[in-house]
Amino acid sequence: MRIGFYTSTFNDRPLEEVVDFAASAGFDAIEIDVGGHIKTPDRVKAAVSLARERNLFVSSITYFGNQLDADNAKRKDLRSRTAEFAQAIGETGVPVFVIFPGRNDDASDDANYDDFATYVNGLIAETASSGLTFAIENWPGPKDNFVGTTPKGYEELFKRIPDRRFGLEFDPSHFLRTGIDPYLALDAVKDRIAILHAKDTAVDATALQAVGYHGKGWWQYKLPGLGLLDWSRFLKQARSYGFDGTISIEHEDAAYGWPGKDLEARKEGERVGLGYLRTVLDKL
């Protein structure tokens, strides 16, 4: 497995600086954020080349946005731009394009799933020549209601999108804070894992007792190894399914400068995550 990180942690720094750091720190791969480091489809090729010049594998490119936005004009604009990015990414040979399903609050669950599935099936057909894989992350969104981000949601999407060129950027941290067993969830999607996000979650039991699951301040995202997940078990499990792709650290640990605070602290966080994951992989 390769170890990389998601560049969103350094969206305030130019991509050249970010990939220089990634290479010097000993990372194998990089996951590039569109909003922070690419901006427009015509800049995809240059961004990918910049990383490859440092001998970094570009595991994926990630594009935020609610693909089911209730505002028809916003939805059409985002989908049009997504198609342009998909074409540009496919031409570079980057294997995975990560998008977010979102939700239309004005539509039923079935309508949301049908709409997103029809859209993704279209993207898959339009990129047949490149073989680009589309993936969604199981981040449930700012309102914790994005479709397709729970085991039941996966089931709904996979029966509508049978092509294996649609899969998951599987992030266990979100399950740890929403009461879903991440190991069982991984087992249920063993043949649809496109990339793994390395992020952990810590829970303050005292705070949870005080405010309950709907309260605030009882959980925090952490670097891998600093939360609840048993990473040895988790990565051994993924490997048993044949996964040999990229583990991408998504650094959102406030103890190491996130979000957008001390730059050296953020860099140190990435190094801590890399060192921990290397140790775990070496012992598998």
mmCIF file of C-alpha atoms in Angstrom:
data_model
loop_
_atom_site.group_PDB
_atom_site.id
_atom_site.type_symbol
_atom_site.label_atom_id
_atom_site.label_comp_id
_atom_site.label_asym_id
_atom_site.label_seq_id
_atom_site.Cartn_x
_atom_site.Cartn_y
_atom_site.Cartn_z
ATOM 1 C CA MET A 1 0.000 0.000 0.000
ATOM 2 C CA ARG A 2 1.116 3.552 -0.712
ATOM 3 C CA ILE A 3 0.811 6.294 1.886
ATOM 4 C CA GLY A 4 -0.122 9.808 0.842
ATOM 5 C CA PHE A 5 -2.036 12.795 2.119
ATOM 6 C CA TYR A 6 -4.896 14.989 0.999
ATOM 7 C CA THR A 7 -3.654 18.468 0.093
ATOM 8 C CA SER A 8 -6.650 20.328 1.594
ATOM 9 C CA THR A 9 -4.695 20.670 4.852
ATOM 10 C CA PHE A 10 -2.409 23.056 2.955
ATOM 11 C CA ASN A 11 -4.919 24.913 0.810
ATOM 12 C CA ASP A 12 -3.272 28.186 1.872
ATOM 13 C CA ARG A 13 0.040 27.111 0.317
ATOM 14 C CA PRO A 14 0.932 26.762 -3.383
ATOM 15 C CA LEU A 15 0.865 23.232 -4.766
ATOM 16 C CA GLU A 16 4.563 23.314 -5.639
ATOM 17 C CA GLU A 17 5.391 23.880 -1.971
ATOM 18 C CA VAL A 18 3.007 21.120 -0.912
ATOM 19 C CA VAL A 19 4.416 18.472 -3.239
ATOM 20 C CA ASP A 20 7.975 19.477 -2.322
ATOM 21 C CA PHE A 21 7.083 18.832 1.314
ATOM 22 C CA ALA A 22 5.381 15.534 0.494
ATOM 23 C CA ALA A 23 8.435 14.279 -1.372
ATOM 24 C CA SER A 24 10.944 15.442 1.230
ATOM 25 C CA ALA A 25 8.900 13.926 4.073
ATOM 26 C CA GLY A 26 8.925 10.517 2.387
ATOM 27 C CA PHE A 27 5.337 10.190 1.193
ATOM 28 C CA ASP A 28 4.565 7.883 -1.725
ATOM 29 C CA ALA A 29 1.447 9.621 -2.995
ATOM 30 C CA ILE A 30 -0.688 12.737 -3.005
ATOM 31 C CA GLU A 31 -4.427 13.383 -3.205
ATOM 32 C CA ILE A 32 -5.016 16.802 -4.791
ATOM 33 C CA ASP A 33 -7.876 19.073 -3.793
ATOM 34 C CA VAL A 34 -9.507 20.884 -6.716
ATOM 35 C CA GLY A 35 -10.687 23.903 -4.737
ATOM 36 C CA GLY A 36 -7.339 24.590 -3.117
ATOM 37 C CA HIS A 37 -4.817 23.508 -5.698
ATOM 38 C CA ILE A 38 -6.279 23.106 -9.178
ATOM 39 C CA LYS A 39 -9.271 25.461 -9.543
ATOM 40 C CA THR A 40 -10.076 24.818 -13.220
ATOM 41 C CA PRO A 41 -10.015 21.772 -15.528
ATOM 42 C CA ASP A 42 -7.327 23.253 -17.771
ATOM 43 C CA ARG A 43 -4.895 23.168 -14.811
ATOM 44 C CA VAL A 44 -5.267 19.452 -14.048
ATOM 45 C CA LYS A 45 -2.429 18.299 -16.289
ATOM 46 C CA ALA A 46 0.076 20.778 -14.846
ATOM 47 C CA ALA A 47 -0.875 19.894 -11.253
ATOM 48 C CA VAL A 48 -0.464 16.182 -11.884
ATOM 49 C CA SER A 49 2.841 16.722 -13.668
ATOM 50 C CA LEU A 50 4.127 18.783 -10.744
ATOM 51 C CA ALA A 51 3.522 15.872 -8.376
ATOM 52 C CA ARG A 52 4.919 13.249 -10.706
ATOM 53 C CA GLU A 53 8.105 15.243 -11.175
ATOM 54 C CA ARG A 54 8.688 14.622 -7.451
ATOM 55 C CA ASN A 55 8.051 10.876 -7.963
ATOM 56 C CA LEU A 56 4.716 11.128 -6.174
ATOM 57 C CA PHE A 57 1.847 8.905 -7.258
ATOM 58 C CA VAL A 58 -1.313 10.965 -7.720
ATOM 59 C CA SER A 59 -3.848 8.686 -6.084
ATOM 60 C CA SER A 60 -6.901 10.836 -6.708
ATOM 61 C CA ILE A 61 -8.300 14.279 -7.327
ATOM 62 C CA THR A 62 -11.144 15.481 -5.112
ATOM 63 C CA TYR A 63 -13.888 17.967 -5.967
ATOM 64 C CA PHE A 64 -16.281 19.279 -3.322
ATOM 65 C CA GLY A 65 -19.867 20.224 -4.083
ATOM 66 C CA ASN A 66 -23.455 19.057 -3.613
ATOM 67 C CA GLN A 67 -24.173 17.071 -6.782
ATOM 68 C CA LEU A 68 -27.854 16.908 -5.785
ATOM 69 C CA ASP A 69 -28.252 20.604 -5.022
ATOM 70 C CA ALA A 70 -31.915 21.617 -4.933
ATOM 71 C CA ASP A 71 -31.037 24.753 -6.898
ATOM 72 C CA ASN A 72 -31.297 23.585 -10.505
ATOM 73 C CA ALA A 73 -28.878 26.188 -11.855
ATOM 74 C CA LYS A 74 -26.228 25.409 -9.228
ATOM 75 C CA ARG A 75 -26.629 21.673 -9.783
ATOM 76 C CA LYS A 76 -26.302 22.003 -13.573
ATOM 77 C CA ASP A 77 -23.238 24.215 -13.257
ATOM 78 C CA LEU A 78 -21.507 21.864 -10.823
ATOM 79 C CA ARG A 79 -22.256 18.803 -12.928
ATOM 80 C CA SER A 80 -21.035 20.485 -16.082
ATOM 81 C CA ARG A 81 -17.778 21.440 -14.396
ATOM 82 C CA THR A 82 -17.487 17.946 -12.895
ATOM 83 C CA ALA A 83 -17.737 16.416 -16.375
ATOM 84 C CA GLU A 84 -14.968 18.733 -17.571
ATOM 85 C CA PHE A 85 -12.763 17.724 -14.666
ATOM 86 C CA ALA A 86 -13.504 14.042 -15.272
ATOM 87 C CA GLN A 87 -12.355 14.354 -18.867
ATOM 88 C CA ALA A 88 -9.178 16.190 -17.889
ATOM 89 C CA ILE A 89 -8.371 13.795 -15.043
ATOM 90 C CA GLY A 90 -8.962 10.758 -17.221
ATOM 91 C CA GLU A 91 -6.502 12.083 -19.795
ATOM 92 C CA THR A 92 -3.742 12.233 -17.171
ATOM 93 C CA GLY A 93 -4.186 8.620 -16.076
ATOM 94 C CA VAL A 94 -5.007 9.529 -12.460
ATOM 95 C CA PRO A 95 -7.101 6.531 -11.363
ATOM 96 C CA VAL A 96 -9.731 8.040 -9.037
ATOM 97 C CA PHE A 97 -11.968 11.128 -9.079
ATOM 98 C CA VAL A 98 -13.650 11.774 -5.719
ATOM 99 C CA ILE A 99 -16.961 13.662 -5.629
ATOM 100 C CA PHE A 100 -19.697 14.156 -3.020
ATOM 101 C CA PRO A 101 -23.318 13.130 -3.552
ATOM 102 C CA GLY A 102 -24.891 15.700 -1.272
ATOM 103 C CA ARG A 103 -28.665 15.781 -0.959
ATOM 104 C CA ASN A 104 -31.695 17.552 -2.336
ATOM 105 C CA ASP A 105 -33.748 18.362 0.762
ATOM 106 C CA ASP A 106 -36.810 18.947 -1.418
ATOM 107 C CA ALA A 107 -36.816 15.378 -2.802
ATOM 108 C CA SER A 108 -37.457 11.931 -1.315
ATOM 109 C CA ASP A 109 -34.668 9.504 -0.474
ATOM 110 C CA ASP A 110 -35.490 7.329 -3.477
ATOM 111 C CA ALA A 111 -35.510 10.345 -5.772
ATOM 112 C CA ASN A 112 -32.116 11.422 -4.463
ATOM 113 C CA TYR A 113 -30.635 7.965 -4.996
ATOM 114 C CA ASP A 114 -32.165 7.637 -8.456
ATOM 115 C CA ASP A 115 -30.944 11.064 -9.521
ATOM 116 C CA PHE A 116 -27.380 10.565 -8.295
ATOM 117 C CA ALA A 117 -27.159 7.056 -9.754
ATOM 118 C CA THR A 118 -28.384 8.196 -13.162
ATOM 119 C CA TYR A 119 -25.846 10.992 -13.091
ATOM 120 C CA VAL A 120 -22.917 8.748 -12.095
ATOM 121 C CA ASN A 121 -23.852 6.083 -14.632
ATOM 122 C CA GLY A 122 -23.669 8.836 -17.227
ATOM 123 C CA LEU A 123 -20.223 9.932 -16.055
ATOM 124 C CA ILE A 124 -19.002 6.338 -16.223
ATOM 125 C CA ALA A 125 -20.245 6.002 -19.801
ATOM 126 C CA GLU A 126 -18.730 9.323 -20.844
ATOM 127 C CA THR A 127 -15.275 8.314 -19.539
ATOM 128 C CA ALA A 128 -15.186 4.767 -20.880
ATOM 129 C CA SER A 129 -12.024 5.428 -22.883
ATOM 130 C CA SER A 130 -10.009 6.495 -19.819
ATOM 131 C CA GLY A 131 -11.452 3.974 -17.361
ATOM 132 C CA LEU A 132 -11.582 6.616 -14.634
ATOM 133 C CA THR A 133 -13.037 5.411 -11.332
ATOM 134 C CA PHE A 134 -15.495 7.676 -9.516
ATOM 135 C CA ALA A 135 -15.643 7.521 -5.734
ATOM 136 C CA ILE A 136 -17.605 9.177 -2.970
ATOM 137 C CA GLU A 137 -16.350 9.767 0.546
ATOM 138 C CA ASN A 138 -18.606 8.731 3.411
ATOM 139 C CA TRP A 139 -18.535 12.241 4.906
ATOM 140 C CA PRO A 140 -22.203 12.807 5.764
ATOM 141 C CA GLY A 141 -22.011 16.520 5.041
ATOM 142 C CA PRO A 142 -22.544 19.600 7.216
ATOM 143 C CA LYS A 143 -26.080 18.489 8.147
ATOM 144 C CA ASP A 144 -25.152 14.788 8.526
ATOM 145 C CA ASN A 145 -27.658 13.844 5.815
ATOM 146 C CA PHE A 146 -25.752 13.228 2.566
ATOM 147 C CA VAL A 147 -27.058 10.208 0.685
ATOM 148 C CA GLY A 148 -24.874 7.151 0.148
ATOM 149 C CA THR A 149 -22.686 7.657 3.212
ATOM 150 C CA THR A 150 -23.902 4.792 5.429
ATOM 151 C CA PRO A 151 -24.001 1.022 4.895
ATOM 152 C CA LYS A 152 -27.678 1.269 3.922
ATOM 153 C CA GLY A 153 -26.858 4.164 1.627
ATOM 154 C CA TYR A 154 -24.089 2.190 -0.068
ATOM 155 C CA GLU A 155 -26.539 -0.631 -0.671
ATOM 156 C CA GLU A 156 -28.977 1.763 -2.327
ATOM 157 C CA LEU A 157 -26.308 3.209 -4.611
ATOM 158 C CA PHE A 158 -24.588 -0.038 -5.555
ATOM 159 C CA LYS A 159 -27.795 -1.667 -6.715
ATOM 160 C CA ARG A 160 -28.336 1.351 -8.966
ATOM 161 C CA ILE A 161 -24.685 1.691 -10.059
ATOM 162 C CA PRO A 162 -23.436 -1.841 -10.767
ATOM 163 C CA ASP A 163 -20.233 -0.789 -12.547
ATOM 164 C CA ARG A 164 -17.131 -1.330 -10.390
ATOM 165 C CA ARG A 165 -15.802 1.979 -11.690
ATOM 166 C CA PHE A 166 -17.923 3.497 -8.959
ATOM 167 C CA GLY A 167 -16.570 2.993 -5.460
ATOM 168 C CA LEU A 168 -15.682 4.556 -2.149
ATOM 169 C CA GLU A 169 -13.116 6.723 -0.524
ATOM 170 C CA PHE A 170 -13.605 4.930 2.763
ATOM 171 C CA ASP A 171 -12.995 7.085 5.857
ATOM 172 C CA PRO A 172 -13.469 5.260 9.195
ATOM 173 C CA SER A 173 -13.459 8.468 11.243
ATOM 174 C CA HIS A 174 -16.983 9.402 10.175
ATOM 175 C CA PHE A 175 -18.372 6.054 11.251
ATOM 176 C CA LEU A 176 -16.714 6.312 14.642
ATOM 177 C CA ARG A 177 -18.692 9.459 15.418
ATOM 178 C CA THR A 178 -22.006 8.304 13.947
ATOM 179 C CA GLY A 179 -22.318 4.990 15.786
ATOM 180 C CA ILE A 180 -21.488 2.708 12.848
ATOM 181 C CA ASP A 181 -18.977 -0.121 13.265
ATOM 182 C CA PRO A 182 -16.216 0.735 10.753
ATOM 183 C CA TYR A 183 -14.985 -2.851 10.477
ATOM 184 C CA LEU A 184 -18.425 -4.211 9.590
ATOM 185 C CA ALA A 185 -18.942 -1.299 7.213
ATOM 186 C CA LEU A 186 -15.662 -2.054 5.446
ATOM 187 C CA ASP A 187 -16.572 -5.715 5.091
ATOM 188 C CA ALA A 188 -19.851 -4.791 3.430
ATOM 189 C CA VAL A 189 -18.061 -2.874 0.650
ATOM 190 C CA LYS A 190 -14.938 -4.994 0.293
ATOM 191 C CA ASP A 191 -15.064 -4.975 -3.522
ATOM 192 C CA ARG A 192 -15.791 -1.245 -3.868
ATOM 193 C CA ILE A 193 -12.869 0.333 -1.999
ATOM 194 C CA ALA A 194 -11.130 2.811 -4.311
ATOM 195 C CA ILE A 195 -8.988 4.591 -1.717
ATOM 196 C CA LEU A 196 -8.730 4.736 2.072
ATOM 197 C CA HIS A 197 -8.762 7.950 4.067
ATOM 198 C CA ALA A 198 -6.537 7.806 7.115
ATOM 199 C CA LYS A 199 -8.323 9.834 9.756
ATOM 200 C CA ASP A 200 -9.250 8.855 13.288
ATOM 201 C CA THR A 201 -11.789 10.071 15.842
ATOM 202 C CA ALA A 202 -11.381 10.577 19.585
ATOM 203 C CA VAL A 203 -14.382 10.624 21.933
ATOM 204 C CA ASP A 204 -14.576 12.423 25.268
ATOM 205 C CA ALA A 205 -16.866 10.168 27.289
ATOM 206 C CA THR A 206 -17.481 12.817 29.950
ATOM 207 C CA ALA A 207 -18.541 15.395 27.383
ATOM 208 C CA LEU A 208 -20.714 12.839 25.609
ATOM 209 C CA GLN A 209 -22.482 11.991 28.843
ATOM 210 C CA ALA A 210 -23.140 15.682 29.414
ATOM 211 C CA VAL A 211 -24.502 16.641 25.995
ATOM 212 C CA GLY A 212 -25.475 13.412 24.189
ATOM 213 C CA TYR A 213 -24.958 12.470 20.553
ATOM 214 C CA HIS A 214 -26.729 15.594 19.300
ATOM 215 C CA GLY A 215 -24.552 17.886 21.390
ATOM 216 C CA LYS A 216 -21.208 19.416 20.509
ATOM 217 C CA GLY A 217 -17.666 19.023 21.732
ATOM 218 C CA TRP A 218 -17.675 15.305 22.555
ATOM 219 C CA TRP A 219 -15.691 14.119 19.523
ATOM 220 C CA GLN A 220 -12.676 15.319 17.546
ATOM 221 C CA TYR A 221 -11.028 14.205 14.331
ATOM 222 C CA LYS A 222 -7.501 12.982 14.986
ATOM 223 C CA LEU A 223 -4.485 11.760 13.070
ATOM 224 C CA PRO A 224 -4.358 7.979 12.595
ATOM 225 C CA GLY A 225 -3.343 6.252 15.801
ATOM 226 C CA LEU A 226 -4.563 9.039 18.076
ATOM 227 C CA GLY A 227 -8.206 8.010 18.217
ATOM 228 C CA LEU A 228 -10.372 4.944 18.656
ATOM 229 C CA LEU A 229 -9.608 2.949 15.506
ATOM 230 C CA ASP A 230 -7.451 -0.174 15.647
ATOM 231 C CA TRP A 231 -5.420 0.579 12.518
ATOM 232 C CA SER A 232 -3.632 -2.761 12.493
ATOM 233 C CA ARG A 233 -6.971 -4.561 12.427
ATOM 234 C CA PHE A 234 -8.438 -2.136 9.901
ATOM 235 C CA LEU A 235 -5.556 -2.260 7.398
ATOM 236 C CA LYS A 236 -5.115 -6.011 7.784
ATOM 237 C CA GLN A 237 -8.808 -6.352 7.010
ATOM 238 C CA ALA A 238 -8.513 -4.152 3.909
ATOM 239 C CA ARG A 239 -5.498 -6.107 2.715
ATOM 240 C CA SER A 240 -7.381 -9.384 3.149
ATOM 241 C CA TYR A 241 -9.882 -8.123 0.563
ATOM 242 C CA GLY A 242 -7.086 -7.508 -1.915
ATOM 243 C CA PHE A 243 -6.833 -3.765 -1.354
ATOM 244 C CA ASP A 244 -3.336 -2.589 -2.268
ATOM 245 C CA GLY A 245 -4.083 1.032 -3.105
ATOM 246 C CA THR A 246 -3.409 4.344 -1.418
ATOM 247 C CA ILE A 247 -3.944 5.279 2.219
ATOM 248 C CA SER A 248 -4.437 9.042 2.130
ATOM 249 C CA ILE A 249 -4.047 10.951 5.400
ATOM 250 C CA GLU A 250 -6.758 13.568 5.806
ATOM 251 C CA HIS A 251 -5.235 15.756 8.499
ATOM 252 C CA GLU A 252 -7.964 17.551 10.468
ATOM 253 C CA ASP A 253 -6.345 17.301 13.895
ATOM 254 C CA ALA A 254 -6.599 20.590 15.828
ATOM 255 C CA ALA A 255 -3.666 19.546 18.029
ATOM 256 C CA TYR A 256 -1.439 19.838 14.958
ATOM 257 C CA GLY A 257 -2.389 23.203 13.499
ATOM 258 C CA TRP A 258 -5.645 22.408 11.717
ATOM 259 C CA PRO A 259 -7.439 24.273 10.268
ATOM 260 C CA GLY A 260 -4.990 26.631 8.591
ATOM 261 C CA LYS A 261 -2.985 27.518 11.696
ATOM 262 C CA ASP A 262 0.713 27.010 12.365
ATOM 263 C CA LEU A 263 2.249 25.622 9.173
ATOM 264 C CA GLU A 264 5.043 23.706 10.866
ATOM 265 C CA ALA A 265 2.538 22.080 13.212
ATOM 266 C CA ARG A 266 0.476 20.940 10.222
ATOM 267 C CA LYS A 267 3.571 19.509 8.569
ATOM 268 C CA GLU A 268 4.527 17.745 11.780
ATOM 269 C CA GLY A 269 1.043 16.245 11.902
ATOM 270 C CA GLU A 270 1.523 14.757 8.456
ATOM 271 C CA ARG A 271 4.880 13.325 9.519
ATOM 272 C CA VAL A 272 3.325 11.827 12.655
ATOM 273 C CA GLY A 273 0.623 10.178 10.577
ATOM 274 C CA LEU A 274 3.113 8.857 8.053
ATOM 275 C CA GLY A 275 5.404 7.419 10.718
ATOM 276 C CA TYR A 276 2.535 5.721 12.494
ATOM 277 C CA LEU A 277 1.083 4.159 9.345
ATOM 278 C CA ARG A 278 4.520 2.961 8.183
ATOM 279 C CA THR A 279 4.977 1.221 11.518
ATOM 280 C CA VAL A 280 1.575 -0.428 11.313
ATOM 281 C CA LEU A 281 2.096 -1.619 7.742
ATOM 282 C CA ASP A 282 5.552 -2.978 8.553
ATOM 283 C CA LYS A 283 4.017 -5.199 11.233
ATOM 284 C CA LEU A 284 1.118 -6.581 9.172
#
